[in-house]
Each structure stands twice: as structure tokens, then as C-alpha cells.
Amino acid sequence: MTTATLVPVFAALGDETRWSILAALGEGDASASALAARMPVTRQAIAKHLAVLQEVGLVEPVRVGREVRFRVLGSQLSETARRLDEIGAEWERRLAAIKQIAESL
Amino acid sequence: MTTATLVPVFAALGDETRWSILAALGEGDASASALAARMPVTRQAIAKHLAVLQEVGLVEPVRVGREVRFRVLGSQLSETARRLDEIGAEWERRLAAIKQIAESL
DNA sequence: GCGATATGCAACCATGGCATTGCACATCGA
DNA sequence: TCGATGTGCAATGCCATGGTTGCATATCGC
């Protein structure tokens, strides 16, 4: 996973409604209609959010008869967390180095 | 750090320009003007991005005479990564449990 | 003091994103 | 078959966001 593919993932995670959807899916796969039934937004709104989440690989569609259930992919989330942690660690190393240089002056 | 404060952080990280700024700041503290000098956007645009980054605690202002340098806070990034990893792990546990139930049928 | 540089604030514009409604199409069940 | 349910697509409205320009203000160096 490169930084380029990482940014859209964060953009996807930067929305409350999508977190609600992810949380709901965490309790079991569900269709857009099923999600809309217990959330204060339209089915179409949910469908768009699901499209976004699918685009960045956070969710996966599973066709079951006439309905399309969505499954949350926790691995993608862990992967993202790992990359983020690497970046944070890298910056902390740099900052520590700078600080040491400053103290040795 | 709660989930409520977490979402804005992701929203902040969901922008290419802001990543450019963070990357630039990773090589040393810099002011909005200094950043604007080596980036294809206006100083004011940079200033707005810095305000957003500061709002979510990813960056910290340091007044130096008449200029305001910004320092990137890697710890906040690591903190975010940790929370994200926890959430991902939680979902993977749930999914594993569901899978096991399904297999035992 | 004065010019140069850095910042701050406000107005403005364009684009994109979130959400809506409306309608057409597919599929399940009685 | 026919009604009910689930999905897909398109048009639209609205507001937030990213970006710009312009101007006022503060501070440094000479």
C-alpha cells in the first residue's frame, strides 16, 4: 500500500456517517436497504457511502439473491494503521534527531 | 482519544496538499510563507491547511520573532494509528467469530 | 524612520461531496 | 402472475472546502 492509495482511505474514514455504517457492518453483513432501515439517511445515501468504502477496499459486496450484502474488511484497516504508525515513527525519529542537534549546540 | 475526536483527524489526513505540508514539515519546522515558496499554492491556502492540522493536533505553532513556524507532532499520528489498529483488530475478532459460527453449522 | 518581509483577516469563486427525490428494472414469494 | 421488496441510475439542491485576490497590520534590518 503506497501513500497515494492511502490518502483516499483517510478521506473515506473522515466521515461520521461512514463510521456509523462500518460500525453497523461490524455486527454482521448487511444490505444498503437494511442499513437505511436503522439509520437516519436514505438508502441511496448509504449506497454512495458503500461505494466509497468499497472503492478504497474497506468493504466488500456479496451478492445474495436479489440483495447485495456488504462485509467490512478489518485487514485493510489494520494495514492502514500499520502504514500510519510507520509514518509517525519516522517523523518522531527525525524530530528526536533535530532535538538532539539543537541540544548539542 | 475518543472516536469522536478521531474522525476529524482522518478528514484532515484525507487531503494530498496537507500531506505535502506534513512531509515538508517533517524535514524541519517551517512557516506558512516558507512552505508556500516551495509549493504550488498560495500562502493563504497553506495557512488554512495549517489551521486545520493544528485544530486536530497534528501540528503545533511556534512563534519565532515575526514569523510563526510549525512543528509536526508525530506522537498524535502514532496515537491515531494505535486507535485505528485497535478498531481493525476488534472487527477482525468479530469476523473470525462469525466465520467460526458459520463453519460449525 | 523606512522599506521589506511575515502574518492576519475578509470577501469571493468554483468545485466537490452529502443528501434528497423520482423513476426504471430485477427478483423473490404467495 | 402480481405485488412487494431490493437495487441502479439520473437530476437536483445545498453547503463545506480548497483556492484565490486584496488589503491592513506587525516586525525585522538598514
PDB file of N, CA and C in Angstrom, chain B residues 4-79:
ATOM      1  N   ALA B   4     -14.865  10.179  18.500  1.00  0.00           N
ATOM      2  CA  ALA B   4     -15.390  11.461  18.044  1.00  0.00           C
ATOM      3  C   ALA B   4     -14.268  12.397  17.609  1.00  0.00           C
ATOM      4  N   THR B   5     -13.192  12.429  18.372  1.00  0.00           N
ATOM      5  CA  THR B   5     -12.074  13.297  18.017  1.00  0.00           C
ATOM      6  C   THR B   5     -11.210  12.663  16.928  1.00  0.00           C
ATOM      7  N   LEU B   6     -11.475  11.394  16.664  1.00  0.00           N
ATOM      8  CA  LEU B   6     -10.652  10.675  15.701  1.00  0.00           C
ATOM      9  C   LEU B   6     -11.058  11.001  14.261  1.00  0.00           C
ATOM     10  N   VAL B   7     -12.338  11.114  14.038  1.00  0.00           N
ATOM     11  CA  VAL B   7     -12.836  11.341  12.679  1.00  0.00           C
ATOM     12  C   VAL B   7     -12.263  12.607  12.032  1.00  0.00           C
ATOM     13  N   PRO B   8     -12.257  13.746  12.724  1.00  0.00           N
ATOM     14  CA  PRO B   8     -11.677  14.951  12.126  1.00  0.00           C
ATOM     15  C   PRO B   8     -10.207  14.771  11.747  1.00  0.00           C
ATOM     16  N   VAL B   9      -9.502  13.967  12.509  1.00  0.00           N
ATOM     17  CA  VAL B   9      -8.100  13.704  12.188  1.00  0.00           C
ATOM     18  C   VAL B   9      -7.994  13.014  10.830  1.00  0.00           C
ATOM     19  N   PHE B  10      -8.860  12.027  10.612  1.00  0.00           N
ATOM     20  CA  PHE B  10      -8.856  11.340   9.322  1.00  0.00           C
ATOM     21  C   PHE B  10      -9.249  12.286   8.203  1.00  0.00           C
ATOM     22  N   ALA B  11     -10.230  13.122   8.473  1.00  0.00           N
ATOM     23  CA  ALA B  11     -10.642  14.105   7.472  1.00  0.00           C
ATOM     24  C   ALA B  11      -9.455  14.994   7.111  1.00  0.00           C
ATOM     25  N   ALA B  12      -8.691  15.381   8.133  1.00  0.00           N
ATOM     26  CA  ALA B  12      -7.513  16.231   7.898  1.00  0.00           C
ATOM     27  C   ALA B  12      -6.476  15.486   7.063  1.00  0.00           C
ATOM     28  N   LEU B  13      -6.368  14.197   7.290  1.00  0.00           N
ATOM     29  CA  LEU B  13      -5.360  13.396   6.582  1.00  0.00           C
ATOM     30  C   LEU B  13      -5.839  12.971   5.196  1.00  0.00           C
ATOM     31  N   GLY B  14      -7.067  13.283   4.874  1.00  0.00           N
ATOM     32  CA  GLY B  14      -7.627  12.885   3.587  1.00  0.00           C
ATOM     33  C   GLY B  14      -7.442  13.919   2.501  1.00  0.00           C
ATOM     34  N   ASP B  15      -6.322  14.626   2.554  1.00  0.00           N
ATOM     35  CA  ASP B  15      -6.051  15.670   1.564  1.00  0.00           C
ATOM     36  C   ASP B  15      -4.583  15.645   1.166  1.00  0.00           C
ATOM     37  N   GLU B  16      -4.339  15.565  -0.133  1.00  0.00           N
ATOM     38  CA  GLU B  16      -2.972  15.456  -0.655  1.00  0.00           C
ATOM     39  C   GLU B  16      -2.105  16.643  -0.241  1.00  0.00           C
ATOM     40  N   THR B  17      -2.653  17.834  -0.405  1.00  0.00           N
ATOM     41  CA  THR B  17      -1.896  19.046  -0.091  1.00  0.00           C
ATOM     42  C   THR B  17      -1.421  19.042   1.358  1.00  0.00           C
ATOM     43  N   ARG B  18      -2.297  18.608   2.250  1.00  0.00           N
ATOM     44  CA  ARG B  18      -1.914  18.584   3.662  1.00  0.00           C
ATOM     45  C   ARG B  18      -0.801  17.571   3.911  1.00  0.00           C
ATOM     46  N   TRP B  19      -0.831  16.468   3.179  1.00  0.00           N
ATOM     47  CA  TRP B  19       0.266  15.508   3.312  1.00  0.00           C
ATOM     48  C   TRP B  19       1.572  16.116   2.824  1.00  0.00           C
ATOM     49  N   SER B  20       1.492  16.897   1.755  1.00  0.00           N
ATOM     50  CA  SER B  20       2.682  17.580   1.251  1.00  0.00           C
ATOM     51  C   SER B  20       3.249  18.489   2.330  1.00  0.00           C
ATOM     52  N   ILE B  21       2.344  19.213   2.984  1.00  0.00           N
ATOM     53  CA  ILE B  21       2.761  20.116   4.050  1.00  0.00           C
ATOM     54  C   ILE B  21       3.414  19.337   5.186  1.00  0.00           C
ATOM     55  N   LEU B  22       2.761  18.251   5.581  1.00  0.00           N
ATOM     56  CA  LEU B  22       3.307  17.431   6.666  1.00  0.00           C
ATOM     57  C   LEU B  22       4.676  16.881   6.276  1.00  0.00           C
ATOM     58  N   ALA B  23       4.780  16.441   5.032  1.00  0.00           N
ATOM     59  CA  ALA B  23       6.061  15.903   4.561  1.00  0.00           C
ATOM     60  C   ALA B  23       7.143  16.969   4.619  1.00  0.00           C
ATOM     61  N   ALA B  24       6.784  18.181   4.184  1.00  0.00           N
ATOM     62  CA  ALA B  24       7.743  19.286   4.199  1.00  0.00           C
ATOM     63  C   ALA B  24       8.155  19.618   5.630  1.00  0.00           C
ATOM     64  N   LEU B  25       7.177  19.631   6.522  1.00  0.00           N
ATOM     65  CA  LEU B  25       7.472  19.944   7.923  1.00  0.00           C
ATOM     66  C   LEU B  25       8.304  18.835   8.568  1.00  0.00           C
ATOM     67  N   GLY B  26       8.200  17.646   8.008  1.00  0.00           N
ATOM     68  CA  GLY B  26       8.991  16.536   8.538  1.00  0.00           C
ATOM     69  C   GLY B  26      10.486  16.764   8.386  1.00  0.00           C
ATOM     70  N   GLU B  27      10.835  17.619   7.443  1.00  0.00           N
ATOM     71  CA  GLU B  27      12.259  17.925   7.216  1.00  0.00           C
ATOM     72  C   GLU B  27      12.705  19.127   8.020  1.00  0.00           C
ATOM     73  N   GLY B  28      11.852  19.566   8.916  1.00  0.00           N
ATOM     74  CA  GLY B  28      12.199  20.706   9.753  1.00  0.00           C
ATOM     75  C   GLY B  28      11.054  21.694   9.835  1.00  0.00           C
ATOM     76  N   ASP B  29      10.944  22.381  10.960  1.00  0.00           N
ATOM     77  CA  ASP B  29       9.879  23.359  11.138  1.00  0.00           C
ATOM     78  C   ASP B  29       9.959  24.427  10.054  1.00  0.00           C
ATOM     79  N   ALA B  30       8.795  24.957   9.697  1.00  0.00           N
ATOM     80  CA  ALA B  30       8.763  25.995   8.672  1.00  0.00           C
ATOM     81  C   ALA B  30       7.520  26.859   8.831  1.00  0.00           C
ATOM     82  N   SER B  31       7.599  28.084   8.300  1.00  0.00           N
ATOM     83  CA  SER B  31       6.465  28.999   8.353  1.00  0.00           C
ATOM     84  C   SER B  31       5.597  28.805   7.118  1.00  0.00           C
ATOM     85  N   ALA B  32       4.402  29.401   7.142  1.00  0.00           N
ATOM     86  CA  ALA B  32       3.498  29.304   6.005  1.00  0.00           C
ATOM     87  C   ALA B  32       4.156  29.889   4.751  1.00  0.00           C
ATOM     88  N   SER B  33       4.836  30.998   4.906  1.00  0.00           N
ATOM     89  CA  SER B  33       5.491  31.640   3.772  1.00  0.00           C
ATOM     90  C   SER B  33       6.568  30.743   3.187  1.00  0.00           C
ATOM     91  N   ALA B  34       7.387  30.174   4.070  1.00  0.00           N
ATOM     92  CA  ALA B  34       8.465  29.291   3.626  1.00  0.00           C
ATOM     93  C   ALA B  34       7.897  28.104   2.855  1.00  0.00           C
ATOM     94  N   LEU B  35       6.803  27.562   3.370  1.00  0.00           N
ATOM     95  CA  LEU B  35       6.165  26.420   2.705  1.00  0.00           C
ATOM     96  C   LEU B  35       5.611  26.824   1.351  1.00  0.00           C
ATOM     97  N   ALA B  36       4.992  28.009   1.317  1.00  0.00           N
ATOM     98  CA  ALA B  36       4.389  28.481   0.075  1.00  0.00           C
ATOM     99  C   ALA B  36       5.449  28.702  -0.999  1.00  0.00           C
ATOM    100  N   ALA B  37       6.657  29.029  -0.558  1.00  0.00           N
ATOM    101  CA  ALA B  37       7.740  29.301  -1.500  1.00  0.00           C
ATOM    102  C   ALA B  37       8.092  28.073  -2.326  1.00  0.00           C
ATOM    103  N   ARG B  38       7.901  26.892  -1.741  1.00  0.00           N
ATOM    104  CA  ARG B  38       8.268  25.680  -2.480  1.00  0.00           C
ATOM    105  C   ARG B  38       7.083  24.771  -2.746  1.00  0.00           C
ATOM    106  N   MET B  39       5.898  25.377  -2.767  1.00  0.00           N
ATOM    107  CA  MET B  39       4.733  24.579  -3.126  1.00  0.00           C
ATOM    108  C   MET B  39       3.852  25.365  -4.082  1.00  0.00           C
ATOM    109  N   PRO B  40       3.085  24.668  -4.910  1.00  0.00           N
ATOM    110  CA  PRO B  40       2.299  25.327  -5.972  1.00  0.00           C
ATOM    111  C   PRO B  40       0.979  25.910  -5.492  1.00  0.00           C
ATOM    112  N   VAL B  41       0.925  26.366  -4.259  1.00  0.00           N
ATOM    113  CA  VAL B  41      -0.290  27.003  -3.768  1.00  0.00           C
ATOM    114  C   VAL B  41       0.057  28.274  -3.014  1.00  0.00           C
ATOM    115  N   THR B  42      -0.954  29.087  -2.789  1.00  0.00           N
ATOM    116  CA  THR B  42      -0.770  30.370  -2.126  1.00  0.00           C
ATOM    117  C   THR B  42      -0.453  30.207  -0.640  1.00  0.00           C
ATOM    118  N   ARG B  43       0.163  31.237  -0.090  1.00  0.00           N
ATOM    119  CA  ARG B  43       0.449  31.236   1.343  1.00  0.00           C
ATOM    120  C   ARG B  43      -0.831  31.106   2.157  1.00  0.00           C
ATOM    121  N   GLN B  44      -1.881  31.788   1.743  1.00  0.00           N
ATOM    122  CA  GLN B  44      -3.135  31.751   2.483  1.00  0.00           C
ATOM    123  C   GLN B  44      -3.740  30.351   2.476  1.00  0.00           C
ATOM    124  N   ALA B  45      -3.613  29.675   1.353  1.00  0.00           N
ATOM    125  CA  ALA B  45      -4.122  28.306   1.272  1.00  0.00           C
ATOM    126  C   ALA B  45      -3.373  27.442   2.280  1.00  0.00           C
ATOM    127  N   ILE B  46      -2.048  27.601   2.291  1.00  0.00           N
ATOM    128  CA  ILE B  46      -1.224  26.862   3.253  1.00  0.00           C
ATOM    129  C   ILE B  46      -1.658  27.183   4.680  1.00  0.00           C
ATOM    130  N   ALA B  47      -1.872  28.460   4.934  1.00  0.00           N
ATOM    131  CA  ALA B  47      -2.266  28.888   6.280  1.00  0.00           C
ATOM    132  C   ALA B  47      -3.548  28.189   6.724  1.00  0.00           C
ATOM    133  N   LYS B  48      -4.494  28.091   5.799  1.00  0.00           N
ATOM    134  CA  LYS B  48      -5.751  27.414   6.131  1.00  0.00           C
ATOM    135  C   LYS B  48      -5.501  25.945   6.455  1.00  0.00           C
ATOM    136  N   HIS B  49      -4.681  25.298   5.644  1.00  0.00           N
ATOM    137  CA  HIS B  49      -4.366  23.892   5.890  1.00  0.00           C
ATOM    138  C   HIS B  49      -3.690  23.725   7.242  1.00  0.00           C
ATOM    139  N   LEU B  50      -2.777  24.636   7.543  1.00  0.00           N
ATOM    140  CA  LEU B  50      -2.084  24.566   8.827  1.00  0.00           C
ATOM    141  C   LEU B  50      -3.068  24.736   9.985  1.00  0.00           C
ATOM    142  N   ALA B  51      -4.060  25.596   9.775  1.00  0.00           N
ATOM    143  CA  ALA B  51      -5.083  25.792  10.809  1.00  0.00           C
ATOM    144  C   ALA B  51      -5.839  24.486  11.051  1.00  0.00           C
ATOM    145  N   VAL B  52      -6.165  23.805   9.952  1.00  0.00           N
ATOM    146  CA  VAL B  52      -6.876  22.530  10.061  1.00  0.00           C
ATOM    147  C   VAL B  52      -6.012  21.514  10.804  1.00  0.00           C
ATOM    148  N   LEU B  53      -4.758  21.427  10.401  1.00  0.00           N
ATOM    149  CA  LEU B  53      -3.843  20.462  11.016  1.00  0.00           C
ATOM    150  C   LEU B  53      -3.643  20.768  12.495  1.00  0.00           C
ATOM    151  N   GLN B  54      -3.578  22.055  12.817  1.00  0.00           N
ATOM    152  CA  GLN B  54      -3.419  22.448  14.217  1.00  0.00           C
ATOM    153  C   GLN B  54      -4.675  22.094  15.017  1.00  0.00           C
ATOM    154  N   GLU B  55      -5.813  22.310  14.381  1.00  0.00           N
ATOM    155  CA  GLU B  55      -7.098  22.031  15.023  1.00  0.00           C
ATOM    156  C   GLU B  55      -7.179  20.596  15.530  1.00  0.00           C
ATOM    157  N   VAL B  56      -6.671  19.671  14.756  1.00  0.00           N
ATOM    158  CA  VAL B  56      -6.739  18.255  15.134  1.00  0.00           C
ATOM    159  C   VAL B  56      -5.469  17.793  15.832  1.00  0.00           C
ATOM    160  N   GLY B  57      -4.579  18.743  16.132  1.00  0.00           N
ATOM    161  CA  GLY B  57      -3.397  18.415  16.922  1.00  0.00           C
ATOM    162  C   GLY B  57      -2.292  17.687  16.188  1.00  0.00           C
ATOM    163  N   LEU B  58      -2.260  17.815  14.875  1.00  0.00           N
ATOM    164  CA  LEU B  58      -1.194  17.161  14.116  1.00  0.00           C
ATOM    165  C   LEU B  58       0.020  18.059  13.981  1.00  0.00           C
ATOM    166  N   VAL B  59      -0.177  19.338  14.302  1.00  0.00           N
ATOM    167  CA  VAL B  59       0.862  20.333  14.099  1.00  0.00           C
ATOM    168  C   VAL B  59       0.761  21.375  15.205  1.00  0.00           C
ATOM    169  N   GLU B  60       1.874  22.017  15.480  1.00  0.00           N
ATOM    170  CA  GLU B  60       1.925  22.959  16.598  1.00  0.00           C
ATOM    171  C   GLU B  60       2.663  24.227  16.169  1.00  0.00           C
ATOM    172  N   PRO B  61       2.087  25.400  16.462  1.00  0.00           N
ATOM    173  CA  PRO B  61       2.735  26.651  16.052  1.00  0.00           C
ATOM    174  C   PRO B  61       3.796  27.086  17.067  1.00  0.00           C
ATOM    175  N   VAL B  62       4.895  27.625  16.550  1.00  0.00           N
ATOM    176  CA  VAL B  62       5.962  28.146  17.411  1.00  0.00           C
ATOM    177  C   VAL B  62       6.356  29.523  16.916  1.00  0.00           C
ATOM    178  N   ARG B  63       6.058  30.514  17.722  1.00  0.00           N
ATOM    179  CA  ARG B  63       6.353  31.899  17.316  1.00  0.00           C
ATOM    180  C   ARG B  63       7.847  32.166  17.423  1.00  0.00           C
ATOM    181  N   VAL B  64       8.430  32.645  16.328  1.00  0.00           N
ATOM    182  CA  VAL B  64       9.849  32.992  16.318  1.00  0.00           C
ATOM    183  C   VAL B  64       9.963  34.383  15.717  1.00  0.00           C
ATOM    184  N   GLY B  65      10.014  35.375  16.609  1.00  0.00           N
ATOM    185  CA  GLY B  65      10.065  36.746  16.132  1.00  0.00           C
ATOM    186  C   GLY B  65       8.791  37.100  15.406  1.00  0.00           C
ATOM    187  N   ARG B  66       8.916  37.557  14.177  1.00  0.00           N
ATOM    188  CA  ARG B  66       7.700  37.953  13.464  1.00  0.00           C
ATOM    189  C   ARG B  66       7.102  36.795  12.681  1.00  0.00           C
ATOM    190  N   GLU B  67       7.783  35.689  12.657  1.00  0.00           N
ATOM    191  CA  GLU B  67       7.210  34.565  11.907  1.00  0.00           C
ATOM    192  C   GLU B  67       6.713  33.455  12.825  1.00  0.00           C
ATOM    193  N   VAL B  68       5.850  32.621  12.268  1.00  0.00           N
ATOM    194  CA  VAL B  68       5.254  31.521  13.018  1.00  0.00           C
ATOM    195  C   VAL B  68       5.637  30.206  12.360  1.00  0.00           C
ATOM    196  N   ARG B  69       6.542  29.503  13.000  1.00  0.00           N
ATOM    197  CA  ARG B  69       6.967  28.212  12.451  1.00  0.00           C
ATOM    198  C   ARG B  69       6.024  27.134  12.943  1.00  0.00           C
ATOM    199  N   PHE B  70       5.886  26.086  12.146  1.00  0.00           N
ATOM    200  CA  PHE B  70       5.027  24.968  12.540  1.00  0.00           C
ATOM    201  C   PHE B  70       5.840  23.694  12.675  1.00  0.00           C
ATOM    202  N   ARG B  71       5.513  22.965  13.727  1.00  0.00           N
ATOM    203  CA  ARG B  71       6.200  21.713  14.028  1.00  0.00           C
ATOM    204  C   ARG B  71       5.189  20.566  13.920  1.00  0.00           C
ATOM    205  N   VAL B  72       5.599  19.502  13.261  1.00  0.00           N
ATOM    206  CA  VAL B  72       4.710  18.342  13.129  1.00  0.00           C
ATOM    207  C   VAL B  72       4.796  17.504  14.400  1.00  0.00           C
ATOM    208  N   LEU B  73       3.648  17.009  14.847  1.00  0.00           N
ATOM    209  CA  LEU B  73       3.596  16.207  16.066  1.00  0.00           C
ATOM    210  C   LEU B  73       3.378  14.739  15.715  1.00  0.00           C
ATOM    211  N   GLY B  74       4.456  14.000  15.610  1.00  0.00           N
ATOM    212  CA  GLY B  74       4.375  12.597  15.217  1.00  0.00           C
ATOM    213  C   GLY B  74       3.636  11.743  16.222  1.00  0.00           C
ATOM    214  N   SER B  75       3.655  12.171  17.474  1.00  0.00           N
ATOM    215  CA  SER B  75       3.002  11.375  18.516  1.00  0.00           C
ATOM    216  C   SER B  75       1.504  11.255  18.267  1.00  0.00           C
ATOM    217  N   GLN B  76       0.904  12.351  17.853  1.00  0.00           N
ATOM    218  CA  GLN B  76      -0.523  12.345  17.560  1.00  0.00           C
ATOM    219  C   GLN B  76      -0.830  11.332  16.453  1.00  0.00           C
ATOM    220  N   LEU B  77       0.072  11.277  15.493  1.00  0.00           N
ATOM    221  CA  LEU B  77      -0.083  10.343  14.377  1.00  0.00           C
ATOM    222  C   LEU B  77      -0.015   8.902  14.883  1.00  0.00           C
ATOM    223  N   SER B  78       0.947   8.648  15.755  1.00  0.00           N
ATOM    224  CA  SER B  78       1.094   7.300  16.314  1.00  0.00           C
ATOM    225  C   SER B  78      -0.130   6.919  17.136  1.00  0.00           C
ATOM    226  N   GLU B  79      -0.621   7.913  17.878  1.00  0.00           N
ATOM    227  CA  GLU B  79      -1.815   7.690  18.699  1.00  0.00           C
ATOM    228  C   GLU B  79      -2.988   7.283  17.810  1.00  0.00           C
TER     229      GLU B  79
END
